[in-house]
Structure formats: structure tokens, C-alpha cells
XYZ file of C-alpha atoms in Angstrom:
741
model
C -23.278 48.524 132.597
C -21.926 46.776 134.769
C -23.756 44.057 136.675
C -22.947 44.161 140.196
C -21.484 41.703 142.021
C -23.388 41.226 145.430
C -24.228 37.786 147.856
C -27.165 39.683 149.153
C -30.457 38.909 150.306
C -33.539 39.320 147.119
C -34.964 42.412 147.741
C -38.675 41.014 149.569
C -41.878 43.656 149.555
C -40.898 43.784 153.400
C -37.203 45.211 152.772
C -38.554 47.297 150.543
C -41.617 48.553 152.805
C -38.482 49.189 155.452
C -37.060 51.459 153.050
C -39.370 53.991 153.072
C -40.398 53.065 149.431
C -44.149 52.405 148.185
C -44.681 49.341 146.297
C -45.008 52.154 142.732
C -41.415 53.562 143.832
C -39.934 49.947 143.405
C -41.876 49.451 140.461
C -40.199 52.715 138.907
C -36.545 51.551 140.355
C -37.091 48.678 138.355
C -38.098 50.472 135.432
C -34.832 52.660 135.652
C -32.808 50.259 136.636
C -33.862 47.579 134.255
C -33.037 44.406 136.761
C -33.977 44.390 140.585
C -31.542 46.882 142.699
C -29.143 44.940 145.310
C -29.286 46.101 148.953
C -26.422 48.926 148.298
C -28.840 50.640 144.766
C -32.074 50.049 147.371
C -30.113 51.765 149.926
C -29.488 54.640 148.243
C -32.920 55.134 146.424
C -34.184 54.904 149.467
C -31.993 58.147 151.126
C -32.190 59.659 147.622
C -36.979 59.187 147.021
C -37.297 60.125 150.890
C -38.847 63.201 151.481
C -35.967 64.846 153.551
C -34.349 64.765 150.435
C -36.267 64.744 147.158
C -39.083 66.933 148.155
C -41.534 64.756 146.638
C -44.546 66.581 147.694
C -43.522 69.460 148.210
C -40.960 70.639 145.115
C -43.947 71.136 142.769
C -45.801 74.330 145.388
C -41.984 75.560 145.744
C -41.233 76.248 142.511
C -44.238 78.932 142.806
C -42.045 81.260 145.457
C -40.250 84.154 144.239
C -36.592 83.279 144.027
C -34.529 86.214 142.072
C -33.793 89.582 142.379
C -31.362 91.946 142.171
C -29.490 91.545 145.384
C -29.304 87.071 144.436
C -26.465 86.056 143.172
C -27.372 81.790 144.176
C -31.215 81.006 144.775
C -32.621 77.688 145.885
C -30.464 74.848 144.701
C -27.643 74.951 146.241
C -25.882 74.191 149.500
C -26.933 77.940 150.778
C -28.651 80.944 148.807
C -25.970 83.895 148.250
C -26.472 87.791 148.160
C -24.489 90.894 147.271
C -24.324 93.477 149.624
C -22.232 95.460 148.627
C -18.558 96.226 148.530
C -17.841 92.887 146.670
C -19.342 91.087 149.440
C -21.958 88.386 150.248
C -23.930 87.340 152.400
C -23.926 83.463 152.476
C -27.112 82.238 154.779
C -29.531 79.073 155.149
C -31.824 77.549 157.604
C -32.706 73.607 157.973
C -34.157 71.610 160.233
C -32.757 68.299 162.753
C -35.981 67.645 164.304
C -36.374 63.799 164.438
C -33.139 63.827 165.598
C -33.972 66.068 168.607
C -36.522 64.580 170.028
C -34.560 61.024 169.583
C -31.654 62.265 171.024
C -31.779 66.352 172.096
C -28.177 67.402 172.681
C -26.563 65.555 169.698
C -29.230 66.045 167.148
C -29.981 69.705 167.974
C -25.771 70.088 167.865
C -25.744 68.131 164.553
C -28.148 70.754 163.488
C -26.005 73.434 163.670
C -22.596 71.524 162.524
C -24.860 70.426 159.474
C -26.018 74.194 158.979
C -23.018 75.652 159.632
C -21.404 73.158 156.853
C -23.687 73.962 154.254
C -23.174 78.169 154.697
C -18.631 77.647 154.498
C -18.768 74.664 151.517
C -20.022 77.562 149.757
C -16.772 79.857 150.133
C -17.921 81.773 153.182
C -16.926 82.382 157.380
C -20.263 81.394 159.378
C -20.081 84.929 161.351
C -23.576 83.814 163.168
C -25.963 81.429 164.116
C -30.036 82.015 164.963
C -32.588 78.753 165.834
C -36.159 78.304 166.363
C -37.168 76.019 168.644
C -40.745 74.865 168.886
C -41.550 72.566 172.454
C -44.747 70.659 173.386
C -46.030 71.984 176.403
C -44.274 73.322 179.213
C -45.964 70.781 181.733
C -45.537 67.719 179.299
C -43.381 65.272 181.003
C -40.776 65.024 178.641
C -40.243 68.791 177.701
C -37.855 70.360 180.395
C -35.415 67.201 179.193
C -35.701 68.424 175.581
C -35.369 71.822 175.855
C -32.277 71.231 178.321
C -30.589 69.085 176.023
C -31.778 71.075 172.538
C -30.313 74.231 174.323
C -26.931 72.466 175.368
C -26.686 70.748 172.125
C -26.844 74.345 169.979
C -24.638 75.842 173.015
C -21.815 73.462 172.549
C -21.672 72.886 168.995
C -21.988 76.421 168.366
C -19.352 77.914 171.285
C -16.742 75.503 170.394
C -16.737 77.125 166.686
C -16.366 80.081 168.174
C -19.358 81.333 165.721
C -21.834 83.341 167.972
C -25.124 82.041 168.333
C -26.910 86.059 168.048
C -30.949 85.106 168.727
C -34.036 82.648 167.597
C -37.084 81.870 168.757
C -38.590 78.999 171.602
C -42.579 78.512 171.706
C -44.310 76.096 173.344
C -47.811 74.430 172.515
C -49.778 70.880 172.918
C -48.937 70.234 169.000
C -45.354 69.438 169.638
C -45.508 66.803 172.597
C -44.736 64.110 170.694
C -42.332 65.870 167.893
C -40.415 68.964 168.504
C -38.869 71.578 165.841
C -35.244 72.168 166.195
C -34.597 74.965 163.255
C -31.280 75.914 162.867
C -30.076 79.233 160.357
C -26.734 80.023 159.417
C -24.879 83.384 158.234
C -21.703 84.011 156.134
C -19.656 86.604 154.798
C -17.437 85.270 151.954
C -16.696 87.411 148.558
C -18.631 87.687 145.531
C -15.910 86.771 143.193
C -15.230 83.373 145.445
C -18.390 81.689 145.345
C -18.015 77.902 145.600
C -20.708 75.428 144.256
C -21.359 71.623 143.604
C -21.806 70.705 140.440
C -18.408 68.353 139.389
C -17.949 68.804 136.156
C -15.544 67.302 133.545
C -14.368 63.652 133.560
C -10.915 62.694 134.977
C -10.998 64.986 137.831
C -10.117 63.508 141.002
C -12.931 62.729 143.813
C -11.741 63.797 147.542
C -13.060 62.543 150.991
C -11.982 65.649 153.747
C -12.530 65.774 157.361
C -14.120 62.977 159.787
C -13.921 59.036 159.562
C -16.512 57.225 158.769
C -18.371 55.101 160.705
C -22.038 53.811 161.492
C -23.475 57.004 162.905
C -26.674 57.926 161.161
C -27.585 55.779 159.082
C -31.015 56.028 157.437
C -31.016 59.198 158.813
C -32.678 60.884 155.805
C -35.176 57.744 156.337
C -36.033 58.535 159.719
C -36.537 62.132 158.915
C -39.308 61.673 156.395
C -41.512 59.543 158.231
C -43.460 59.562 161.494
C -42.825 59.249 164.651
C -45.360 56.581 167.245
C -44.360 55.428 170.814
C -41.285 52.890 169.460
C -39.191 56.097 167.996
C -36.567 56.521 170.887
C -35.508 52.906 169.400
C -34.236 55.117 166.115
C -32.001 56.876 168.467
C -29.124 54.707 166.457
C -30.118 56.444 163.527
C -29.444 60.536 165.325
C -25.478 61.524 164.385
C -22.899 62.434 166.665
C -21.301 65.559 166.049
C -17.527 66.923 166.945
C -17.671 70.656 167.056
C -13.718 70.777 167.429
C -12.814 68.592 164.188
C -15.513 70.743 162.461
C -13.437 73.990 163.460
C -10.359 72.002 161.990
C -12.852 71.241 159.089
C -13.886 75.060 158.463
C -10.000 76.499 158.549
C -9.176 73.991 156.284
C -11.839 74.680 153.466
C -11.357 78.122 153.369
C -7.759 77.490 153.723
C -8.355 75.155 150.298
C -10.398 77.846 148.374
C -8.073 80.401 149.017
C -6.239 78.403 145.913
C -8.187 77.415 142.837
C -7.505 74.016 143.131
C -11.369 73.501 143.302
C -13.701 72.339 140.970
C -16.794 71.237 142.981
C -17.524 70.718 146.764
C -20.504 69.275 148.622
C -20.839 68.984 152.532
C -22.149 65.306 153.441
C -25.021 65.758 155.196
C -28.453 64.261 154.906
C -27.378 60.550 152.651
C -23.887 61.200 154.099
C -21.456 59.859 150.736
C -24.559 59.136 148.420
C -26.164 62.097 148.235
C -22.825 64.383 147.976
C -22.065 62.387 145.149
C -24.858 62.002 143.367
C -25.995 65.912 143.120
C -22.022 67.288 142.607
C -22.593 64.668 139.754
C -25.921 65.418 138.434
C -25.466 69.722 138.990
C -22.354 68.740 136.649
C -24.056 66.786 134.236
C -21.241 64.041 134.988
C -20.619 60.256 136.170
C -19.055 59.428 139.554
C -17.037 56.410 140.241
C -15.977 55.357 143.885
C -14.012 53.309 145.626
C -15.198 52.561 149.166
C -11.615 50.424 149.815
C -10.226 54.349 150.167
C -12.746 55.413 152.476
C -11.399 56.788 156.134
C -13.329 54.454 158.841
C -13.384 54.431 162.374
C -15.155 51.073 162.307
C -14.308 48.253 161.270
C -15.882 45.575 158.595
C -18.009 48.644 157.168
C -20.067 47.071 154.423
C -20.551 49.410 151.009
C -24.555 50.099 152.264
C -23.238 51.158 155.704
C -20.822 53.527 154.373
C -22.826 55.182 151.679
C -25.615 55.511 153.695
C -23.727 56.457 156.873
C -24.236 60.326 158.176
C -21.697 60.609 159.923
C -20.410 64.246 160.860
C -17.998 67.005 159.815
C -17.409 65.480 156.807
C -17.001 66.721 153.176
C -16.987 66.047 149.548
C -14.684 68.030 146.562
C -14.021 67.520 142.884
C -10.043 68.832 142.829
C -8.472 69.627 139.068
C -6.230 66.334 138.175
C -2.726 67.015 139.649
C -3.634 69.016 142.437
C -4.188 66.375 145.224
C -1.004 67.228 146.746
C -1.185 70.421 147.350
C -5.127 70.467 149.289
C -3.503 66.647 150.940
C -0.553 68.944 152.683
C -3.155 71.898 153.978
C -5.745 68.749 154.926
C -3.023 67.160 156.840
C -1.269 69.956 158.490
C -5.292 70.523 160.004
C -5.465 67.144 160.925
C -8.103 65.329 159.329
C -8.283 62.868 156.603
C -7.988 63.542 153.393
C -7.710 60.794 150.764
C -9.164 60.658 146.623
C -11.613 58.006 146.594
C -13.289 58.133 142.658
C -13.377 59.843 139.449
C -15.513 61.471 137.570
C -16.232 60.452 134.393
C -18.673 60.939 131.283
C -21.459 57.995 131.683
C -23.619 59.733 133.838
C -23.915 56.756 136.135
C -22.723 56.338 140.167
C -20.582 53.368 140.256
C -19.817 51.916 143.818
C -16.727 49.586 144.121
C -15.752 47.287 146.835
C -13.419 44.689 147.451
C -12.828 44.912 143.767
C -16.628 44.047 142.971
C -19.403 46.701 141.893
C -21.440 47.173 144.633
C -24.031 49.422 142.675
C -23.952 51.079 139.110
C -27.393 53.162 138.531
C -27.607 56.202 136.607
C -27.201 59.265 138.482
C -30.259 61.443 136.992
C -32.271 58.261 138.662
C -31.223 60.119 142.333
C -32.542 63.372 141.626
C -34.320 64.278 138.137
C -35.911 61.124 137.815
C -37.446 61.242 141.562
C -40.907 60.772 141.993
C -42.909 64.716 142.430
C -46.390 64.285 143.413
C -49.014 66.676 143.554
C -51.094 65.096 146.351
C -54.240 65.231 146.974
C -55.350 68.305 149.349
C -58.395 69.180 150.436
C -59.151 73.154 150.676
C -60.700 74.476 154.199
C -62.616 77.623 154.620
C -60.292 79.992 156.989
C -61.486 80.101 160.163
C -63.151 82.968 161.330
C -65.552 85.066 163.788
C -64.780 87.663 166.986
C -63.797 85.873 170.137
C -65.736 86.307 172.807
C -63.829 87.459 175.729
C -64.791 89.038 179.781
C -64.257 93.140 179.291
C -64.068 93.138 182.862
C -60.705 91.618 183.548
C -58.524 94.612 184.189
C -56.004 95.060 181.402
C -52.400 95.736 183.847
C -53.290 92.082 185.696
C -53.598 90.522 182.430
C -49.730 92.402 181.301
C -48.220 91.037 184.106
C -50.075 87.486 183.529
C -49.070 87.504 179.911
C -45.622 88.741 180.365
C -44.739 86.052 182.729
C -46.313 82.904 180.515
C -44.513 80.680 179.032
C -44.461 81.880 174.835
C -43.727 86.152 176.405
C -41.571 85.325 178.999
C -37.745 86.142 178.398
C -35.209 83.887 176.305
C -32.923 85.249 178.769
C -32.090 82.279 180.379
C -31.507 80.216 177.072
C -29.554 82.893 175.634
C -27.544 83.128 178.164
C -26.028 79.805 177.384
C -24.814 80.442 173.958
C -21.556 82.462 173.014
C -23.115 85.399 171.683
C -20.545 88.051 171.727
C -17.407 85.638 170.404
C -15.873 87.454 166.840
C -16.523 90.375 168.755
C -19.272 91.918 166.450
C -22.395 91.312 167.737
C -23.742 94.646 168.068
C -27.670 93.803 169.115
C -27.583 91.531 171.580
C -30.510 88.648 172.322
C -33.936 90.072 172.915
C -34.293 92.793 170.654
C -36.550 92.758 167.174
C -33.259 91.492 164.889
C -29.477 91.206 165.694
C -27.332 92.484 164.105
C -23.897 91.691 163.294
C -21.254 94.092 162.253
C -19.306 93.438 158.956
C -15.747 93.270 160.459
C -13.889 96.250 160.382
C -17.062 98.409 158.687
C -20.045 100.249 159.585
C -21.677 97.961 157.458
C -24.310 95.575 159.405
C -26.136 92.404 159.243
C -29.804 92.198 160.806
C -30.931 88.647 161.248
C -34.279 87.451 162.289
C -36.314 84.114 162.719
C -40.046 84.197 162.385
C -43.640 82.934 162.255
C -46.537 82.295 164.041
C -48.223 78.959 164.439
C -51.181 79.714 166.100
C -52.048 81.909 162.348
C -50.961 79.304 160.291
C -54.120 76.543 161.778
C -56.733 78.550 161.599
C -55.446 80.538 158.141
C -52.194 78.416 156.105
C -52.457 80.968 153.731
C -52.216 84.265 156.415
C -49.974 82.617 158.197
C -47.614 82.505 156.015
C -48.068 85.900 154.680
C -47.999 87.507 158.583
C -44.401 84.969 158.979
C -42.511 86.264 157.114
C -44.513 90.175 156.993
C -43.147 89.270 161.169
C -39.825 88.693 159.384
C -39.662 92.293 157.258
C -41.220 94.223 160.348
C -38.325 93.092 162.537
C -34.946 93.936 160.215
C -37.060 96.682 159.560
C -37.347 97.405 163.415
C -33.370 97.901 164.105
C -33.031 100.472 160.517
C -31.936 97.693 158.316
C -33.361 97.069 154.915
C -34.699 93.609 154.286
C -33.220 91.940 151.319
C -34.124 88.120 151.156
C -35.389 84.820 153.442
C -34.804 81.697 153.587
C -37.454 79.547 154.878
C -37.923 76.044 156.713
C -41.231 74.974 156.430
C -42.436 72.097 158.995
C -45.569 70.353 158.583
C -47.360 67.275 159.202
C -47.885 64.389 156.748
C -48.056 65.233 153.099
C -50.396 62.382 152.739
C -53.390 63.670 154.282
C -55.149 65.653 151.968
C -56.027 68.182 155.270
C -52.110 68.983 156.228
C -51.702 69.027 151.957
C -53.484 71.904 151.695
C -51.933 73.601 154.601
C -48.284 72.623 152.746
C -50.017 74.509 149.293
C -51.477 77.574 151.354
C -48.525 78.385 153.024
C -46.787 78.291 150.552
C -48.692 80.328 148.147
C -48.865 82.810 151.170
C -44.535 83.260 151.733
C -44.998 84.098 147.924
C -47.543 86.768 147.683
C -45.756 88.422 150.901
C -42.241 87.899 149.527
C -43.280 89.367 145.594
C -44.962 92.402 148.041
C -42.040 93.126 149.688
C -39.477 92.343 147.376
C -37.719 89.292 149.378
C -36.487 87.069 147.318
C -36.383 83.379 148.600
C -32.995 81.903 148.180
C -33.568 78.945 149.481
C -35.065 76.477 152.565
C -35.678 73.232 153.789
C -38.582 71.418 154.405
C -39.638 68.950 156.639
C -42.632 67.210 156.182
C -44.296 64.089 158.654
C -43.275 66.109 161.998
C -46.702 63.546 163.565
C -46.494 61.860 166.468
C -49.259 58.290 166.915
C -51.344 60.622 164.026
C -51.326 63.725 165.811
C -49.564 66.763 163.800
C -47.396 69.957 164.869
C -48.620 73.330 164.309
C -48.021 74.733 161.068
C -44.823 76.245 160.946
C -42.932 77.457 158.453
C -40.312 79.136 159.953
C -38.737 81.971 157.792
C -35.302 83.101 158.155
C -35.192 87.062 157.235
C -31.528 89.019 156.850
C -31.114 92.465 156.369
C -28.038 95.456 155.296
C -27.374 98.382 157.467
C -24.790 100.205 155.637
C -24.589 102.563 159.638
C -24.725 100.224 162.106
C -24.259 103.491 164.203
C -28.138 104.486 163.321
C -29.118 101.089 164.714
C -32.676 101.390 166.841
C -33.019 99.089 169.825
C -36.322 98.266 171.850
C -34.969 99.944 175.020
C -36.190 103.315 176.259
C -33.414 105.423 176.370
C -34.883 109.056 178.116
C -37.711 110.444 179.992
C -39.853 113.115 178.487
C -40.430 111.054 175.191
C -43.369 110.669 173.176
C -45.033 107.478 172.563
C -45.518 106.977 169.108
C -47.839 104.392 167.366
C -47.673 103.591 163.534
C -50.149 101.931 162.266
C -53.507 101.044 162.537
C -55.558 99.392 165.224
C -58.319 97.687 165.009
C -58.258 95.695 167.664
C -58.780 92.055 166.709
C -57.999 89.369 169.478
C -59.057 86.473 167.714
C -55.701 83.534 167.908
C -54.300 86.503 169.871
C -51.459 85.633 173.372
C -54.352 87.672 175.285
C -56.966 85.006 174.391
C -54.905 82.196 175.325
C -53.519 83.002 178.194
C -55.789 85.311 179.917
C -58.925 83.587 178.532
C -58.133 80.242 177.807
C -58.923 79.678 174.379
C -58.023 79.160 170.863
C -60.394 80.932 168.417
C -61.651 83.465 165.744
C -59.962 84.401 162.804
C -56.267 84.929 162.566
C -54.940 88.421 161.735
C -54.855 89.621 157.814
C -51.905 90.814 156.613
C -52.168 94.163 154.085
C -49.139 93.837 152.628
C -49.271 97.100 150.795
C -49.775 99.022 154.356
C -46.872 96.583 155.488
C -44.048 98.486 152.642
C -45.528 102.069 153.856
C -45.339 102.069 156.756
C -41.989 99.775 157.223
C -40.893 102.122 154.865
C -41.909 105.281 156.276
C -40.134 104.203 160.262
C -36.861 102.743 158.185
C -36.090 105.955 156.590
C -36.366 107.848 160.230
C -33.874 105.178 161.825
C -31.831 105.526 158.201
C -32.221 109.295 158.859
C -30.883 109.622 162.727
C -34.013 111.238 163.289
C -35.357 107.591 165.862
C -33.101 104.958 167.759
C -35.909 103.767 169.576
C -38.246 101.248 167.747
C -40.360 97.961 168.533
C -42.667 96.179 166.443
C -45.866 94.835 167.885
C -46.470 91.538 167.207
C -46.914 88.459 169.943
C -49.141 90.191 172.691
C -49.995 93.395 171.063
C -49.487 97.018 171.931
C -49.222 96.830 175.663
C -46.935 94.194 175.889
C -44.393 95.806 173.565
C -44.535 98.388 175.789
C -43.600 97.143 178.157
C -40.670 95.499 176.538
C -39.515 98.825 175.874
C -39.591 99.865 179.143
C -38.518 96.757 181.197
C -34.883 96.715 179.843
C -33.804 100.076 181.778
C -36.492 100.266 184.275
C -37.871 103.558 182.121
C -41.665 103.765 182.265
C -44.321 105.059 179.946
C -48.016 106.712 181.390
C -49.956 105.939 178.006
C -53.995 105.926 176.968
C -55.706 107.068 174.147
C -58.940 109.674 174.756
C -62.265 108.079 173.686
C -60.798 104.199 173.287
C -63.339 102.298 173.530
C -63.188 98.585 174.610
C -59.229 98.443 176.639
C -58.921 94.585 175.684
C -59.232 94.697 172.169
C -56.976 97.806 172.048
C -54.149 97.025 173.873
C -53.876 93.334 173.455
C -54.939 92.860 170.037
C -53.104 91.042 167.205
C -53.350 93.856 164.268
C -50.711 93.482 161.783
C -47.995 96.593 160.360
C -47.757 98.399 163.556
C -44.439 100.029 165.140
C -44.307 101.473 168.577
C -41.382 104.027 168.822
C -40.566 106.827 170.922
C -38.842 109.879 170.272
C -38.222 113.511 171.689
C -41.491 116.175 171.749
C -39.875 118.271 168.888
C -39.186 115.137 167.001
C -42.016 113.551 167.575
C -44.678 116.069 166.197
C -42.865 116.323 163.496
C -42.980 112.340 162.733
C -46.835 112.586 163.463
C -47.239 115.589 161.426
C -45.630 113.572 158.329
C -46.808 110.362 159.241
C -50.043 112.070 158.724
C -49.359 113.653 155.030
C -48.088 110.093 154.121
C -51.783 108.613 154.751
C -50.408 107.070 157.502
C -52.287 106.103 161.237
C -50.488 107.556 163.359
C -51.580 108.181 167.077
C -49.833 109.322 170.558
C -49.975 107.355 173.123
C -48.347 109.045 175.987
C -44.049 110.115 177.139
C -42.154 107.936 179.210
C -40.891 108.423 182.291
C -41.096 107.194 185.951
C -41.356 103.625 186.886
C -44.096 102.476 185.677
C -46.701 101.354 182.964
C -49.518 103.733 183.756
C -52.980 103.378 181.921
C -54.451 107.071 181.250
C -52.713 108.339 184.626
C -55.077 106.009 186.933
C -53.746 102.604 187.092
C -49.768 101.763 186.705
C -48.067 98.485 187.714
C -44.137 99.105 189.078
C -41.408 97.928 185.323
C -40.062 96.231 188.161
C -42.888 93.980 189.041
C -43.300 93.376 185.501
C -39.899 92.038 184.804
C -40.050 89.898 187.879
C -42.281 87.703 185.996
C -41.099 88.170 183.274
C -37.524 87.770 183.564
C -38.792 84.700 186.184
C -39.794 82.304 184.375
C -37.879 80.117 182.208
C -35.047 79.864 185.148
C -37.597 78.903 187.847
C -38.886 76.165 185.128
C -35.305 74.896 184.453
C -34.808 74.544 187.812
C -37.740 72.275 187.763
C -40.679 74.567 189.231
C -44.215 72.616 189.026
C -46.080 73.962 186.469
C -49.888 73.038 185.863
C -51.539 71.285 183.533
C -53.658 73.284 181.105
C -56.266 71.704 178.857
């Protein structure tokens, strides 16, 4: 073992604490190293043992998720997951967070989140074909919210649009729990050949380690550590830890990497994401059972006098690390020089299982690679179970239903997101078949009739009162949204956003949420093929709502039979699939009309979800139904209004003997769909549903220009649409938003 030479200061308890290592963790470092680390080594341990990189609080529980299945080619543990979609093709996808950076610097935080998740996908050998995002902001009335929305949306659009990859949908929600800690979760889906999947395991000794992409600067140093800690009032001082992105360089990097991948020169390749050169080299060596020796003098640098510490911890963007077959360096260099990108041989693989770093002729770090991965702490943090919230909320039954519908459709969480998605190029590549605003985005696989359906879903307001049911519901909602367009759901990626895991009540939310996700994925044959944990989403001790976002992908074998939300003809029968009990607990109605967040979260019957969803999908696949919408936020009447507004076709609906109008129309019972079909087909559908033991009801017919209830009260679709389409642009134009409690 080489003992690194260093003139750096001695490591003190204060320096250890500043690096985010607990005293007992530092004692573990001393035991592993057999000596005190120097500053560079301490920095390496700091980022690799951070929550962001090591998953030390969640790894034990994540192992309980189902991660295999008949279509899974690559599950968790690589840059992205891979599923088989037939015909020698694979879908490669993943979702990751850039929460802390986006709160500090919203444009660059969001932009580099998009760039990072794209690199995760094309590192696997896939060309990105679609982006999604799931965004959570604080109250609209909070003084920072409008600025954060503007910056994040601009950052996502700025990076994705320049890359020429369509951003095809996502979520935007508001809640006071995100006032001090917004969530920016980005998802990327790519296409690859099943026989050209690239992994990150650097196997073998004597192979060249090459650096490709942009030069290394000082931006993003300690980004991973910053993302593994709570915020406080001084959080904006952490702006230097936010990376700066350049999408034009990333576009060149994408094309150069895919060109190199068309050869057989690559042994392993890895994105330099969180923890930069440190994580990429350590993870590649660990997965391949090899050692890696780096010479930092050969690293392309854009700033002068950079230290080894800075280079190893920099999170400068648009960089990759690859291991090549010996003798292929010149071939690879020619490709990257053609694309005007930096290329340098900066190291070699060894058989020592150690990470050795040299700088200016001296060894500045020498450590066992397994110490940075397998030997990282894994905690079974204590948790305190709490009983789910229960009870039926009270409400004023005299409030008029249609007035409440108008209010809900114009509320921050339910209004149209057109202002957001029109800033994204959602049609570039000319394969976006279903535009944003539907249940799921649909992107054609170029040159075929096959398509991928993509969605992101979670209802955080369910996850606080009942983390287990909330986790189940997030998966079920994703499964329903894919089903509603006619896709067969294949697999999910998750983005688990929670507060401080060192608080027993938060750790319980994490454990219960993961178990809920696992239960739903097993029941729906919907495996988890990768994802991301983002913990410590707190500011001054106030945590966010538990937000386990689910990104789902499904396959359509014939996109010409795709269903959409919009009513298409007058005279169609409006049919409800699924049972309505009128569950108002934690509902949008309760929050927006009654000003309450109380009661039990809705229960998710996974058997019912599967039976009802499979029935609806078969109708779509057979070409019998082209108008489908799942019933979720806001309940049944909101779903019907959302079907009416796109084309201005109204509906007259009602149900004989309706006991309580408000729970029926606004309850958020699960496993439900609204479909519309011509009369003759509708009669057959109802009979088939009844024969299959599925709860079904004919609600009425489409037609006219209004939503009419029980042939009595009505409201013009155009009036509903004015409020629905108006909230977001009015808000972003500076309209004053009243402060709510």
C-alpha cells in the first residue's frame, strides 16, 4: 500500500463533521484504512458514504421490492433499468431527483437533473426518446413559489429542448410542506437493442480508463453531500454546490457515445453524476472486481490550480468515464475529437481492488474500492409505527355540486398544466402520439406501430395519513394510467422522496411506503427495475409530505387503437367501471371546498385494480373503445369534465336513487375508469362487465355543450374550461394569490 503524501491539514472532528460523517463512521474509516485519511481521502469517503450515494438508510428496505420478471433484462444496480419490448428492442429508463439543487438554483438545478438522467440512459447504449418530470412546489402564495416554478420549468425546457428529446408529460403539484424544499424528479426513457446493452463493470486488469466529455471545473463540489442533509435558513449559501449544465455539449456527448458504442471497443462505461470522478471510478471498479489507478494530471481541466480534492469531488456536467479494450484508444479518441469533445486516457484498471489516485507525481489517495461501496454503512434505523388516520370527514351537504366542480377545476392542483408543457418541445422526433394532458404519454417506436406509454404518479396527500396505502396507490395509479391508453404495464422506476430518516416517524413512512409499493408491484406484475432515494427533504425540521413518485412504462403493440380522454361523439353512452362508495377522506374536494385535510386515505384493492384494468385494456386492444379516463384526483365528476373540455362535447349524467351527491361525484375511490362508447357497443360492454363480476353503471350520454346532472342543473363546458385553463397563466403572470391556512 502506498501511503499518500500530503501537506494538507490534520483531520479534526470539526472537519469530519463538515464532511457529513458521524463520529462512529469516521472510526469505521480509520479501521478500514489502518491510518488517518488525508483530506482527499476524507472527501472521497464523505461523498461515497453520503445518503445520496450509499442509500445507507434505505438499502435494507429496498431489497424487499420485486425487481425481476419475464421482461426484465437489467434491474436495479446499473445506471438505468432495462426491459425487453420484443423484436430485439429494449426500453431503458430511470427516474432521479434533483431536489436540493433546484431549490437553491432552480434553473441550473432542474436543467442538470434532466442532463444527468439522460446520461444514465444513454450510458446503457440507449437513445433517449422521451422525458417526463414530477414537480412539487410550495403554496402558490408563498413568496418563493412563483420564482421556483418559473426557474424549474425553464431549466427543464431549456435542457431537454436543446437535446432534441421530447418532454411528453409529468406532474405539477402545490402544498405547503414543500415551501422550503421543492421536489424535481426527472425521468428519461430510451430505446436500445437487446444485444447492445452497456454496463459499468470494469472487469480485467491493464485496460485503459478514459475520460470523455467536458472539462472538469469547481462546480458541484460536495453536491452529493449537500443532497444528503436538511436545509436551514442558510441553504442559499450552498449555491456553489449546484452544477452548471451545457445541453449543447451533452448532445455532442450523446452522439459520440452512441458512435463509440457501435464499435466493440468498450468494456465498461459510466456517467459521472453525483460525486463525479470518485463515484464513477469506484463503482466501476467495485462492480468489475478490479482496482483503478488514476492520474489527475491527465484530467482535462477548465480552471487553474485545481487540487486533487476538487477534481475527485467535482460534479461538473457532461462527463463520462469508460474502460476500453487495450489498443482501442486511438479509435475512441478520433470519434470524440470529431465531435469536439475532450478525450484523455487518465488511468488503468488493476488487479489490486484499490482506488489509487496520483496528482503531480504523488499518491494522494490509496484506498480499498470495496470500502467505498460494499463496506459503506447500512443502517437499520429505528422507526415508530403509527396507526393510519381513520374516520369519515364531515362536509356540508348543501353546497351545490356544479359550483364545487367549477372551483376544483380552477384550483392550483387541478387546473390545466398547459402553461408548463407548452414550454417543452413535446413533438420533436415526430413520434409523440399522445400529447401532455392525457392519462399517459404515448411515444411511437420509430418506424413501427408499437409505442411506449409513460406516466409519473403519486398522491402525497394519501401518503402522510397512510404511508402503506399511499405507496400502493402510487403504483396502482401508474398502472391505471398506462392501462387507460391501452398499454400493457411492464415495469416501474421509483423516486422515493422523504424527510429525515433519523427521525423514527419519518423512517416509518419510508419503510411502510416501500412495503406498499412492493405489495402493489407484486400483485400487478409490475417490477421495480431501478430508481432513486432522496431523503432529508426538510427545512428547519419541517419535512415534506412523503412523496414516493412512480414512473411507469407500458407497451402498446398497435398504437392505432390507442384510447384518449376526450369525448369524441355526441350520443355515446358514459359508463363507469368500478365501485363507488364515496370516499372523501384526504380528497381534493375536502381540501379545496371544505378547507380540510383529514380522514382515512382510500384503500386500494389490488385484485379489483387488476380485474377492472385488464377488462378495460382488452376493450381498447380490441378496438371497441377509444375514449377512456381513469378516475383519480377530484373524483368522478372531475373525470367527466376533463373528458368534456378538450373538444367541448358535454354530457348529461346521473344515477337513479343517488343517496349522497357529493361523495358520489367527488369521492376518490380507486380502481375506476370512465369509458364512452356508442349505444350498441355500450350495451355489450355493460353485459360483459356484469358477467365478469365487475361493478358497472351507465351514467348517461354525451352531447350538447354543458355538463348536466340528473337532467336538471347544468354548467357550460366553456365556462369550466375558462377556469381550468386560466389558473396557471394568470398565476405566472403575477396575479395575486390569497394566503391560505
